[in-house]
Amino acid sequence: MGKRFPREELLAPGHRGCAGCGASILVRMALKAAGRDVIVVNSTGCLEVFTTPYPETAWRVPWIHTAFECGGAVASGIERAIKALKKRGKFKDRKITVMPIIGDGGTADIGFQALSGALERGHDIVYIMYDNEAYMNTGVQRSSATPLFASATTAPAGKRSKGEDRPKKDMAMIAAAHGIPYVATACISYPEDLMKKVKKACEIEGPAFIHVLQPCTVGWGYNPEDTIKIGRLAVETGFFPLYEIEHGEFRITYRPAKRKPLKEYIRMQKRYRHLTDEDIEILQKYVDERCKLLGLE
Amino acid sequence: MERVDVITGTTAAAIGVKLSNVEVIAAYPITPQSECVEMLAKFIADGEFDAEYIKVESEHSAMAACIGASATGVRTFTATAAQGLALMHEMLYIASGMRLPIVMLNTNRALSAPINIWCDHQDSVTERDTGWIQIYAQNNQETLDSIIQAYKIAEDEDVLLPVMVCIDGFILTHTVEPVYIPDERKVRDYLGIYEPKHAYLDPDRPITQGPVGVPECYMETRKQINDAIERAKEVIKRVNEEYYQLFNRRYGNGLVEGYNLENADTVLVAMGSVCETIRYVIDRLKKKGKNIGLLRIRTFRPFPKEEIKEMLEGAENIGVLDRNISFGLNMGALGTEIMATLRDKKICNYIVGLGGRDITPRNIEEIVKHLEESKDVETKWIGLKE
């Protein structure tokens, strides 16, 4: 991996991310894969807040943040502006990648419409959804990407509640339904797979959508040193399968030798600590069904 | 070469955009604006105009796309009205906060509920504090000219703020008038190509735009916007004169326009197309030996306080017409601003023409009569059904 991807860090150290923050790991990898000819768009959220408290910035690439629900639209404007500038002779023979890096709330909830518009219009963008499965910036409120039975502050576990009562919204498949040339899932615990996907997304003309699972030490409730381990378990258990859909062609990109029991993943996280073995069995069945559907037995 | 066309206000605006060499347009339809973005699409489809045209899925995204494009360093345009403008509200602050010279046409229309597609000014006066410059045109010629001027003003180094050109829905958007179309090359030479000097997204010069404004810096950003929109007064006046030198048309001093103010004790203050109706009434009353003045406010923001004080110094009866209402105060936006500017005058506020209710010459005469005969200065609603 070291040979294929540069050592240069385009997200500077010293930002205010938590120890063990999965989002900052994702950004480092994505920018290594994309290189310097990139313009990053953030929506309001953790990443924006911890990287840019004025007058500080951690970004060594051009970066913009406007509001919460409009990352797709801001990226659309930038992409077309680059086209216009190219007509004037700027950025000659260069492919500038417009890369929204936006959380699950900014993508699956409040920014859903702007995302759908951007994908449907065919803008040449690489949209990365960094999914920590809740509104971590504002205190772990549930989003539509929060998985079934996870406890969140607006879907708390209690005497009459097992936490979130709806399964996770499947953003990668929703993106794929737009008929865009490239869709993938990835996880920060599989850096080479992730970076290969980002690189491919940058090269492909037209919209690309990469759904990246990114464990969050605060929101999920685990020790900071376990971020990578938890991500691995999400993939090894089949909770979060890694695949890509390139020009309509579906392909599993990582196939665990033998899927681990979901319990190993669940028991490491405080957000699931209210669950009984029977509850976990329900989740296991759900994961089994999804894996079967994707051909990941 | 300059030529004359008989066109609607929305077409005049679209031609203004085309002449201004705009590079990225975000388009979302809404009555009574739609013809403007339709015309722009047609210019592009016919190969007359080479702009990027983003068919966004909402007005919120229209403004977001303009922000993205403008922050990348190109000239941008969008158009909207009423509900669309309200949906953009959040992004309006971001456009001015990021100091982006975006130009937008707002075709003034009433706000729901009940849903109403016709003219009043509630939509744009509601956005008066967003840091946008607001120009209210009174006819289709001024609409075209104001779009061109708007880019010159917005992109000025002393300003760097977005500009909203407001025109009355249906009254201007759907009415044809003869409009002088300036020579294309002359406009392009005047405006040049937009080249941002400070903040723009460029991989060769990475900068961070839109960071977290902590308490140690946020208040200063507000002061800077306020200072810039104050400076815009001089820029608007200068652009008004430059435009006159080049294209032989000017609108008062750019901020306000007076009509028959000399020796007029009674003066009406208004914005938009109703000013032409008022002038018609003034001319008619003049023949009957009555001297009535008009002060047209062209820029609601920046608000031309100095000019208003100066030009209304001799006025004794001041009637302010508002096509909007602040619920709970029983006054319109212009009425409150004029009262705040002229604290020792007799001023009466008239609420008129909401949701497309016609403002007829008879209504204007009624206002003049009330102003001259009554000492009562409580806000009056004109044209209400009994």
XYZ file of C-alpha atoms in Angstrom:
683
model
C 0.000 0.000 0.000
C 2.810 2.374 0.927
C 4.116 2.225 -2.616
C 0.801 2.857 -4.289
C -0.354 5.761 -2.234
C 1.601 8.881 -1.277
C 2.965 9.507 2.200
C 1.904 13.151 1.948
C -0.870 14.086 4.380
C -3.446 16.485 2.967
C -5.350 16.636 6.250
C -2.943 18.254 8.672
C -2.448 16.836 12.146
C -3.401 18.931 15.162
C -7.086 19.198 14.321
C -9.635 18.798 17.082
C -11.018 15.366 16.240
C -11.455 12.912 19.105
C -8.793 10.293 19.748
C -9.770 7.332 17.601
C -11.965 9.433 15.271
C -12.919 7.381 12.234
C -13.880 10.401 10.116
C -10.393 11.891 10.145
C -8.900 8.507 9.194
C -11.300 8.361 6.256
C -10.357 11.864 5.074
C -6.632 11.097 5.198
C -7.127 7.979 3.098
C -9.551 9.569 0.634
C -7.199 12.498 0.004
C -4.188 10.212 -0.417
C -6.169 8.417 -3.097
C -7.476 11.572 -4.761
C -4.310 13.677 -4.656
C -4.075 17.457 -4.703
C -6.381 18.179 -7.646
C -9.432 18.024 -5.466
C -11.994 20.416 -4.004
C -13.643 19.147 -0.823
C -17.202 20.070 0.144
C -18.320 19.530 3.726
C -21.753 19.905 5.179
C -22.250 21.065 8.717
C -21.146 18.300 11.069
C -18.329 16.852 13.146
C -15.734 16.934 10.388
C -16.378 20.565 9.482
C -16.346 21.659 13.118
C -13.203 19.895 14.271
C -11.115 20.804 11.211
C -11.890 24.515 10.795
C -12.240 26.620 13.963
C -11.261 30.018 12.515
C -8.435 31.016 12.126
C -7.227 27.403 12.053
C -7.722 24.879 9.295
C -6.537 21.312 8.859
C -7.206 21.288 5.113
C -4.311 21.403 2.677
C -6.709 21.212 -0.251
C -9.388 23.752 -1.210
C -12.366 23.265 1.041
C -15.825 24.752 1.419
C -18.636 24.473 3.923
C -21.961 26.282 3.629
C -24.898 24.615 5.393
C -26.219 21.211 6.395
C -28.566 20.044 3.647
C -26.942 21.283 0.477
C -23.637 19.466 -0.056
C -24.864 17.907 -3.289
C -25.991 21.273 -4.648
C -22.835 23.151 -3.639
C -20.771 20.415 -5.302
C -22.933 20.734 -8.428
C -22.196 24.451 -8.614
C -18.463 23.912 -8.173
C -18.361 21.176 -10.804
C -20.073 23.403 -13.361
C -17.903 26.378 -12.422
C -14.836 24.262 -13.175
C -16.347 23.424 -16.558
C -16.859 27.133 -17.168
C -13.289 27.934 -16.088
C -11.976 25.228 -18.396
C -13.676 27.048 -21.290
C -11.507 30.033 -20.334
C -8.409 27.810 -20.495
C -7.938 27.266 -16.760
C -7.023 23.766 -15.409
C -5.981 22.656 -18.890
C -5.724 18.857 -19.244
C -6.394 18.412 -15.537
C -9.243 16.534 -13.922
C -10.286 18.392 -10.800
C -12.249 16.096 -8.500
C -15.130 17.691 -6.627
C -15.491 15.628 -3.466
C -18.340 16.132 -1.039
C -17.437 14.368 2.224
C -20.669 14.432 4.168
C -22.045 12.588 7.163
C -25.027 10.261 7.361
C -27.330 13.038 8.582
C -26.236 15.414 5.804
C -26.626 12.635 3.252
C -29.433 10.269 4.228
C -31.670 12.787 6.022
C -31.513 16.552 5.570
C -29.301 16.462 2.463
C -31.113 13.611 0.726
C -32.831 15.817 -1.845
C -29.680 17.732 -2.787
C -27.803 14.428 -3.103
C -30.478 12.907 -5.318
C -30.508 16.011 -7.514
C -26.737 15.965 -7.912
C -26.684 12.253 -8.799
C -29.642 12.497 -11.172
C -28.102 15.428 -13.067
C -24.937 13.459 -13.695
C -22.399 15.852 -12.187
C -18.844 14.567 -12.219
C -18.438 14.338 -8.441
C -17.144 11.814 -5.923
C -19.629 11.885 -3.060
C -18.345 10.230 0.105
C -20.852 9.590 2.861
C -18.989 9.209 6.131
C -21.391 7.137 8.140
C -21.087 7.053 11.909
C -24.746 6.069 12.167
C -26.098 9.057 14.137
C -25.838 12.832 14.614
C -22.563 12.702 16.498
C -21.824 16.428 16.260
C -24.947 17.362 18.197
C -24.880 14.526 20.720
C -25.697 11.142 19.173
C -29.284 11.682 18.017
C -30.615 9.009 15.679
C -30.456 9.457 11.911
C -32.016 7.257 9.249
C -28.619 5.526 9.098
C -28.828 4.469 12.747
C -29.135 0.673 12.789
C -31.922 -1.321 14.393
C -31.683 -1.621 18.210
C -28.836 0.887 18.590
C -29.484 3.319 21.411
C -29.305 6.999 20.476
C -30.268 10.085 22.452
C -33.498 10.546 20.496
C -34.095 6.786 20.316
C -32.905 5.726 23.738
C -33.115 2.208 25.094
C -35.419 2.018 28.102
C -38.001 -0.095 29.830
C -40.271 0.116 26.823
C -37.690 0.625 24.090
C -34.858 -1.332 22.520
C -33.434 1.851 21.027
C -33.838 2.594 17.320
C -36.894 0.785 16.000
C -36.168 0.939 12.266
C -33.446 -0.731 10.222
C -30.678 1.315 8.620
C -31.496 3.147 5.404
C -29.582 1.579 2.517
C -27.954 4.634 0.954
C -25.637 2.789 -1.434
C -28.538 0.993 -3.089
C -30.565 4.222 -3.201
C -27.634 5.913 -4.914
C -27.350 2.977 -7.311
C -31.024 3.363 -8.225
C -30.061 6.700 -9.823
C -28.227 4.684 -12.480
C -24.895 6.399 -11.782
C -21.640 4.872 -13.067
C -20.062 4.032 -9.721
C -21.355 3.090 -6.283
C -19.351 1.420 -3.534
C -19.352 0.652 0.146
C -16.125 0.839 2.109
C -14.844 0.854 5.645
C -11.869 2.671 7.151
C -10.601 -0.662 8.505
C -9.848 -1.784 4.940
C -7.668 1.102 3.724
C -6.488 -0.432 0.493
C -10.017 -1.351 -0.563
C -11.224 2.131 0.376
C -8.459 3.971 -1.433
C -8.784 1.835 -4.542
C -12.463 2.705 -4.639
C -11.846 6.421 -4.156
C -9.223 6.385 -6.900
C -11.547 4.574 -9.269
C -14.366 6.987 -8.408
C -12.087 9.930 -9.214
C -11.195 8.477 -12.594
C -14.725 7.593 -13.677
C -16.655 10.331 -15.507
C -19.947 11.169 -13.820
C -21.304 10.790 -10.324
C -19.745 8.329 -7.899
C -21.128 7.552 -4.453
C -19.089 5.808 -1.763
C -20.757 4.855 1.481
C -18.027 4.553 4.105
C -18.698 3.025 7.511
C -16.683 4.872 10.114
C -16.877 3.818 13.781
C -17.286 6.658 16.285
C -15.766 6.172 19.706
C -18.130 8.643 21.415
C -21.384 7.657 19.776
C -20.860 3.932 19.676
C -19.241 3.644 23.075
C -15.898 1.864 22.852
C -12.251 2.626 23.638
C -10.463 4.851 21.098
C -7.877 2.194 20.297
C -10.621 -0.125 19.011
C -11.835 1.997 16.055
C -10.166 -0.149 13.398
C -11.058 -3.382 15.184
C -14.741 -2.480 15.353
C -14.780 -1.542 11.692
C -13.220 -4.886 10.876
C -15.855 -6.721 12.887
C -18.629 -4.810 11.073
C -17.310 -6.215 7.817
C -16.251 -9.693 9.054
C -19.692 -10.306 10.564
C -21.443 -9.240 7.356
C -23.104 -6.322 9.123
C -21.510 -4.008 6.556
C -20.570 -5.869 3.350
C -17.980 -4.295 1.061
C -18.971 -4.123 -2.580
C -18.958 -1.938 -5.659
C -21.376 -1.403 -8.516
C -19.454 -0.254 -11.570
C -21.578 0.662 -14.581
C -24.344 -1.548 -13.173
C -22.036 -4.503 -12.492
C -22.254 -5.653 -8.848
C -19.155 -7.156 -7.245
C -18.298 -8.105 -3.654
C -14.840 -6.646 -3.067
C -14.098 -8.371 0.216
C -15.368 -11.805 1.129
C -14.724 -12.922 4.737
C -13.423 -16.525 4.847
C -16.141 -17.301 7.370
C -18.540 -14.718 8.655
C -18.069 -14.069 12.380
C -21.101 -14.073 14.701
C -22.690 -10.635 14.911
C -22.532 -10.879 18.697
C -18.775 -10.185 18.622
C -19.457 -6.827 16.948
C -22.472 -5.943 19.090
C -20.918 -6.761 22.460
C -18.031 -4.339 21.953
C -20.314 -1.281 21.832
C -22.166 0.498 24.611
C -24.957 1.616 22.265
C -26.047 -2.041 22.121
C -25.442 -2.963 25.754
C -29.190 -3.182 26.566
C -29.668 -6.067 24.118
C -30.353 -9.636 25.255
C -29.023 -12.645 23.388
C -32.511 -13.033 21.874
C -32.388 -9.459 20.586
C -29.005 -10.098 19.013
C -30.467 -13.204 17.398
C -33.044 -10.990 15.667
C -30.247 -8.779 14.362
C -28.230 -11.819 13.299
C -31.172 -13.056 11.225
C -31.519 -9.662 9.618
C -27.812 -9.609 8.722
C -27.989 -13.191 7.382
C -30.873 -12.271 5.115
C -29.069 -9.240 3.724
C -25.862 -11.187 3.159
C -27.810 -13.841 1.319
C -29.355 -11.182 -0.896
C -25.900 -9.823 -1.762
C -24.438 -13.306 -2.333
C -22.286 -13.195 0.768
C -23.111 -16.495 2.442
C -25.785 48.040 -31.749
C -28.530 49.126 -29.393
C -31.996 48.034 -30.487
C -35.532 48.185 -29.119
C -37.645 45.133 -28.320
C -41.116 44.934 -26.871
C -40.643 42.433 -24.047
C -41.710 41.335 -20.584
C -39.743 42.062 -17.421
C -38.612 38.463 -17.113
C -37.321 38.494 -20.698
C -35.586 41.796 -20.017
C -33.875 40.210 -17.016
C -32.844 37.147 -19.054
C -31.346 39.380 -21.743
C -29.515 41.311 -19.028
C -28.029 38.033 -17.773
C -26.979 37.016 -21.260
C -25.330 40.384 -21.897
C -23.524 40.152 -18.558
C -21.545 37.105 -19.618
C -22.838 34.953 -16.748
C -21.071 31.588 -16.604
C -23.191 29.433 -14.277
C -26.977 29.626 -13.911
C -29.019 27.613 -11.423
C -32.621 27.286 -12.542
C -35.745 26.203 -10.741
C -39.193 27.257 -11.966
C -41.650 29.320 -9.954
C -44.404 31.679 -11.054
C -44.003 34.528 -11.962
C -40.283 34.073 -12.554
C -40.273 30.978 -14.781
C -40.104 32.788 -18.110
C -36.728 34.206 -17.103
C -35.047 30.806 -16.676
C -36.935 29.451 -19.707
C -35.516 32.248 -21.859
C -32.022 31.557 -20.567
C -32.418 27.841 -21.379
C -33.566 28.767 -24.885
C -30.635 31.133 -25.465
C -28.306 28.271 -24.550
C -30.247 25.713 -26.619
C -30.057 28.026 -29.633
C -26.308 28.479 -29.230
C -26.607 32.212 -28.520
C -25.276 31.972 -24.995
C -22.556 29.741 -23.586
C -23.371 29.344 -19.895
C -23.500 26.273 -17.676
C -27.137 25.723 -16.742
C -27.898 23.611 -13.655
C -31.452 22.334 -13.473
C -31.567 22.146 -9.697
C -34.267 20.393 -7.703
C -35.236 23.318 -5.435
C -34.569 26.980 -4.778
C -32.526 26.041 -1.729
C -30.276 24.069 -4.047
C -30.360 26.914 -6.607
C -28.778 29.273 -4.114
C -26.432 26.528 -2.830
C -25.261 25.820 -6.385
C -24.725 29.544 -7.027
C -22.707 29.737 -3.812
C -20.553 26.777 -4.891
C -20.018 28.218 -8.372
C -19.386 31.767 -7.181
C -16.918 30.497 -4.567
C -15.062 28.774 -7.411
C -14.729 32.129 -9.161
C -17.375 32.493 -11.848
C -20.282 34.879 -12.419
C -23.587 33.311 -11.377
C -27.321 33.946 -11.609
C -30.588 32.524 -10.371
C -34.166 33.741 -10.204
C -36.991 33.146 -7.786
C -40.105 34.474 -6.041
C -42.065 34.190 -2.811
C -41.968 30.589 -1.526
C -38.740 30.005 -3.429
C -37.093 33.002 -1.810
C -38.359 31.883 1.596
C -36.900 28.417 0.997
C -33.553 30.063 0.181
C -33.593 32.156 3.342
C -30.864 30.186 5.099
C -28.604 30.315 2.054
C -29.078 34.070 1.561
C -27.167 34.714 4.775
C -24.457 32.314 3.653
C -24.063 34.052 0.271
C -23.512 37.425 1.962
C -21.509 35.938 4.843
C -19.095 34.396 2.345
C -19.047 37.724 0.456
C -20.086 36.205 -2.870
C -21.252 38.572 -5.657
C -24.233 36.472 -6.741
C -27.020 38.244 -8.633
C -30.617 37.078 -8.378
C -33.905 38.201 -9.875
C -36.776 38.140 -7.429
C -40.164 38.553 -9.031
C -42.146 39.910 -6.122
C -45.039 37.681 -5.150
C -47.180 37.219 -2.056
C -46.387 34.519 0.498
C -48.706 31.618 1.342
C -51.126 30.873 3.001
C -53.486 31.226 1.275
C -51.372 30.492 -1.756
C -51.283 33.486 -4.049
C -49.100 33.950 -7.112
C -49.669 37.687 -7.505
C -47.645 40.720 -6.592
C -46.680 42.124 -3.261
C -43.329 42.821 -1.605
C -43.652 40.597 1.459
C -41.177 38.052 0.075
C -38.193 40.346 -0.433
C -38.712 42.813 2.433
C -38.740 39.781 4.720
C -35.153 39.184 3.549
C -34.018 42.759 4.193
C -31.538 41.794 6.942
C -29.752 39.048 5.012
C -26.911 41.291 3.810
C -28.168 41.387 0.215
C -28.375 44.611 -1.715
C -31.973 45.044 -2.919
C -32.828 47.065 -6.029
C -36.521 47.603 -6.836
C -37.042 48.330 -10.535
C -40.121 50.205 -11.684
C -40.311 49.021 -15.298
C -38.856 46.496 -17.730
C -36.114 48.813 -19.003
C -34.880 49.355 -15.476
C -35.032 45.595 -14.907
C -32.573 44.921 -17.722
C -30.316 47.803 -16.749
C -30.377 46.829 -13.071
C -29.228 43.277 -13.773
C -26.167 44.584 -15.593
C -25.517 47.190 -12.916
C -25.992 44.549 -10.211
C -22.901 42.634 -11.357
C -20.836 45.822 -11.436
C -21.952 46.670 -7.903
C -21.718 43.157 -6.419
C -18.219 42.494 -7.759
C -16.797 45.847 -6.686
C -13.869 45.374 -4.300
C -15.503 47.754 -1.838
C -18.720 45.733 -1.812
C -18.439 41.981 -2.560
C -22.028 41.286 -1.599
C -24.901 39.607 -3.436
C -27.565 41.681 -5.171
C -31.267 40.967 -5.513
C -33.076 42.760 -8.341
C -36.758 42.885 -7.410
C -39.510 43.374 -9.964
C -43.245 43.302 -9.445
C -44.774 39.931 -10.299
C -47.191 40.007 -13.249
C -47.215 43.823 -13.347
C -43.717 43.713 -14.852
C -43.060 40.012 -15.380
C -46.042 39.465 -17.648
C -46.441 42.870 -19.257
C -44.592 43.852 -22.414
C -42.970 47.245 -22.761
C -40.492 48.690 -25.240
C -36.988 48.078 -23.886
C -33.682 49.322 -25.275
C -31.277 46.382 -25.498
C -27.712 47.666 -25.142
C -24.946 46.601 -27.460
C -23.564 43.243 -26.324
C -19.907 44.087 -26.759
C -20.329 47.364 -24.938
C -21.834 45.585 -21.912
C -19.162 42.902 -21.955
C -16.422 45.520 -22.107
C -18.049 47.362 -19.226
C -18.342 44.321 -16.949
C -15.309 42.346 -18.075
C -14.797 38.768 -16.887
C -15.289 38.106 -13.195
C -11.936 37.347 -11.580
C -12.094 37.049 -7.774
C -9.021 38.416 -6.034
C -9.358 36.995 -2.533
C -11.175 33.780 -1.747
C -11.871 31.146 -4.364
C -11.569 27.377 -4.628
C -8.448 26.458 -6.540
C -6.243 23.374 -6.034
C -3.217 25.524 -6.899
C -3.995 27.844 -4.002
C -5.854 25.857 -1.350
C -7.905 27.903 1.065
C -10.673 27.098 3.535
C -14.008 28.804 2.869
C -16.862 28.748 5.350
C -15.057 27.752 8.573
C -16.472 27.853 12.080
C -16.818 31.490 13.170
C -16.014 31.379 16.839
C -17.217 34.153 19.210
C -13.802 35.825 18.922
C -14.400 36.604 15.231
C -18.099 36.314 14.359
C -19.136 39.811 15.402
C -16.392 41.372 13.270
C -17.723 39.528 10.216
C -21.116 41.173 10.803
C -19.505 44.592 11.096
C -17.599 44.032 7.881
C -20.793 43.183 6.013
C -22.475 46.249 7.449
C -19.531 48.450 6.429
C -19.513 46.938 2.938
C -23.211 47.554 2.344
C -22.729 51.162 3.555
C -19.870 51.555 1.057
C -22.170 50.111 -1.583
C -24.109 53.411 -1.533
C -21.226 55.241 -3.190
C -20.628 52.358 -5.590
C -24.288 52.252 -6.627
C -24.245 56.001 -7.280
C -21.023 55.718 -9.272
C -22.329 52.781 -11.329
C -25.529 54.734 -12.008
C -23.430 57.575 -13.476
C -21.058 55.293 -15.410
C -24.074 53.567 -16.863
C -25.543 56.893 -17.893
C -22.319 57.874 -19.640
C -22.222 54.582 -21.549
C -25.875 53.768 -22.137
C -27.628 57.098 -21.626
C -29.990 55.948 -18.899
C -29.929 56.635 -15.174
C -32.282 56.158 -12.266
C -32.171 59.140 -9.951
C -28.852 58.940 -8.136
C -29.040 55.143 -8.162
C -30.433 54.920 -4.633
C -33.488 57.173 -4.845
C -35.361 58.979 -7.557
C -37.426 62.092 -6.954
C -40.333 63.335 -9.050
C -41.910 66.779 -8.719
C -40.426 67.207 -5.269
C -39.784 70.929 -5.691
C -42.426 72.937 -3.868
C -44.409 69.802 -2.980
C -45.722 69.838 0.582
C -47.267 66.427 0.150
C -44.931 63.617 -0.867
C -45.532 59.928 -1.454
C -42.762 57.410 -0.842
C -42.907 54.018 -2.559
C -40.987 51.239 -4.303
C -41.500 49.328 -7.546
C -43.963 49.650 -10.377
C -46.569 51.583 -8.383
C -44.259 54.580 -8.724
C -45.293 54.854 -12.369
C -48.961 54.928 -11.336
C -48.123 57.598 -8.775
C -46.388 59.712 -11.410
C -49.444 59.456 -13.623
C -51.608 60.709 -10.760
C -49.128 63.482 -9.924
C -49.287 64.727 -13.533
C -53.052 64.620 -13.490
C -53.298 66.503 -10.201
C -50.804 69.062 -11.435
C -53.216 70.029 -14.161
C -55.718 70.704 -11.408
C -53.181 72.945 -9.685
C -52.112 70.441 -7.011
C -48.414 69.872 -6.342
C -47.638 66.357 -5.128
C -44.143 64.838 -4.999
C -42.825 61.295 -5.252
C -39.730 59.822 -3.687
C -39.017 56.441 -5.168
C -36.775 54.228 -3.082
C -34.739 52.200 -5.551
C -32.440 50.471 -3.074
C -34.228 49.252 0.017
C -30.850 47.898 1.127
C -28.619 49.806 1.517
C -31.303 52.155 2.816
C -30.626 55.700 1.538
C -31.163 57.569 4.806
C -29.129 60.656 3.864
C -30.929 61.179 0.554
C -34.325 60.731 2.171
C -33.564 63.340 4.834
C -32.299 65.765 2.257
C -35.005 65.284 -0.338
C -37.898 65.314 2.112
C -36.632 68.243 4.125
C -39.388 70.569 2.965
C -42.183 67.999 2.887
C -44.983 68.404 5.403
C -47.256 65.473 4.622
C -45.467 62.223 3.921
C -47.387 59.162 2.822
C -45.501 55.863 2.633
C -46.940 53.072 0.521
C -46.152 49.518 1.560
C -46.967 46.389 -0.384
C -46.260 44.334 2.727
C -47.348 44.177 6.327
C -45.552 43.509 9.589
C -48.175 41.633 11.571
C -48.410 42.881 15.124
C -47.095 46.351 14.290
C -49.688 47.325 11.691
C -47.029 48.914 9.503
C -45.096 48.013 6.415
C -41.318 47.777 6.138
C -40.833 51.019 4.216
C -43.112 52.874 6.631
C -41.047 51.872 9.663
C -37.763 52.752 7.907
C -39.020 56.170 6.835
C -40.299 56.891 10.343
C -36.953 55.853 11.810
C -35.208 58.182 9.337
C -37.475 61.239 9.676
C -38.394 61.402 13.329
C -40.041 64.812 13.433
C -42.275 64.627 10.349
C -45.936 63.878 9.862
C -45.852 60.450 8.260
C -48.707 58.103 7.502
C -48.234 54.539 6.314
C -50.586 53.021 3.738
C -50.841 49.273 3.250
C -51.693 48.656 -0.395
C -51.818 46.031 -3.100
C -51.287 42.837 -1.096
C -51.497 39.579 -3.016
C -52.108 41.253 -6.359
C -54.842 43.686 -5.297
C -54.662 46.442 -7.928
C -53.400 49.831 -6.851
C -55.441 52.163 -9.029
C -55.000 55.894 -9.671
C -58.145 56.334 -7.593
C -56.416 54.617 -4.634
C -53.493 57.023 -4.969
C -55.868 59.993 -5.045
C -57.560 58.640 -1.942
C -54.187 58.494 -0.190
C -53.341 62.061 -1.234
C -56.719 63.284 -0.018
C -56.325 61.530 3.334
C -52.804 62.863 3.758
C -53.839 66.432 3.077
C -57.106 66.489 4.966
C -56.532 64.321 8.011
C -54.307 64.744 11.022
C -54.674 61.049 11.747
C -51.383 59.179 11.170
C -52.547 55.669 12.105
C -51.692 53.164 9.358
C -54.456 52.882 6.771
C -55.263 49.877 4.607
C -56.226 51.065 1.128
C -58.391 49.126 -1.310
C -59.855 46.746 1.281
C -63.300 45.409 0.493
C -66.035 46.777 2.739
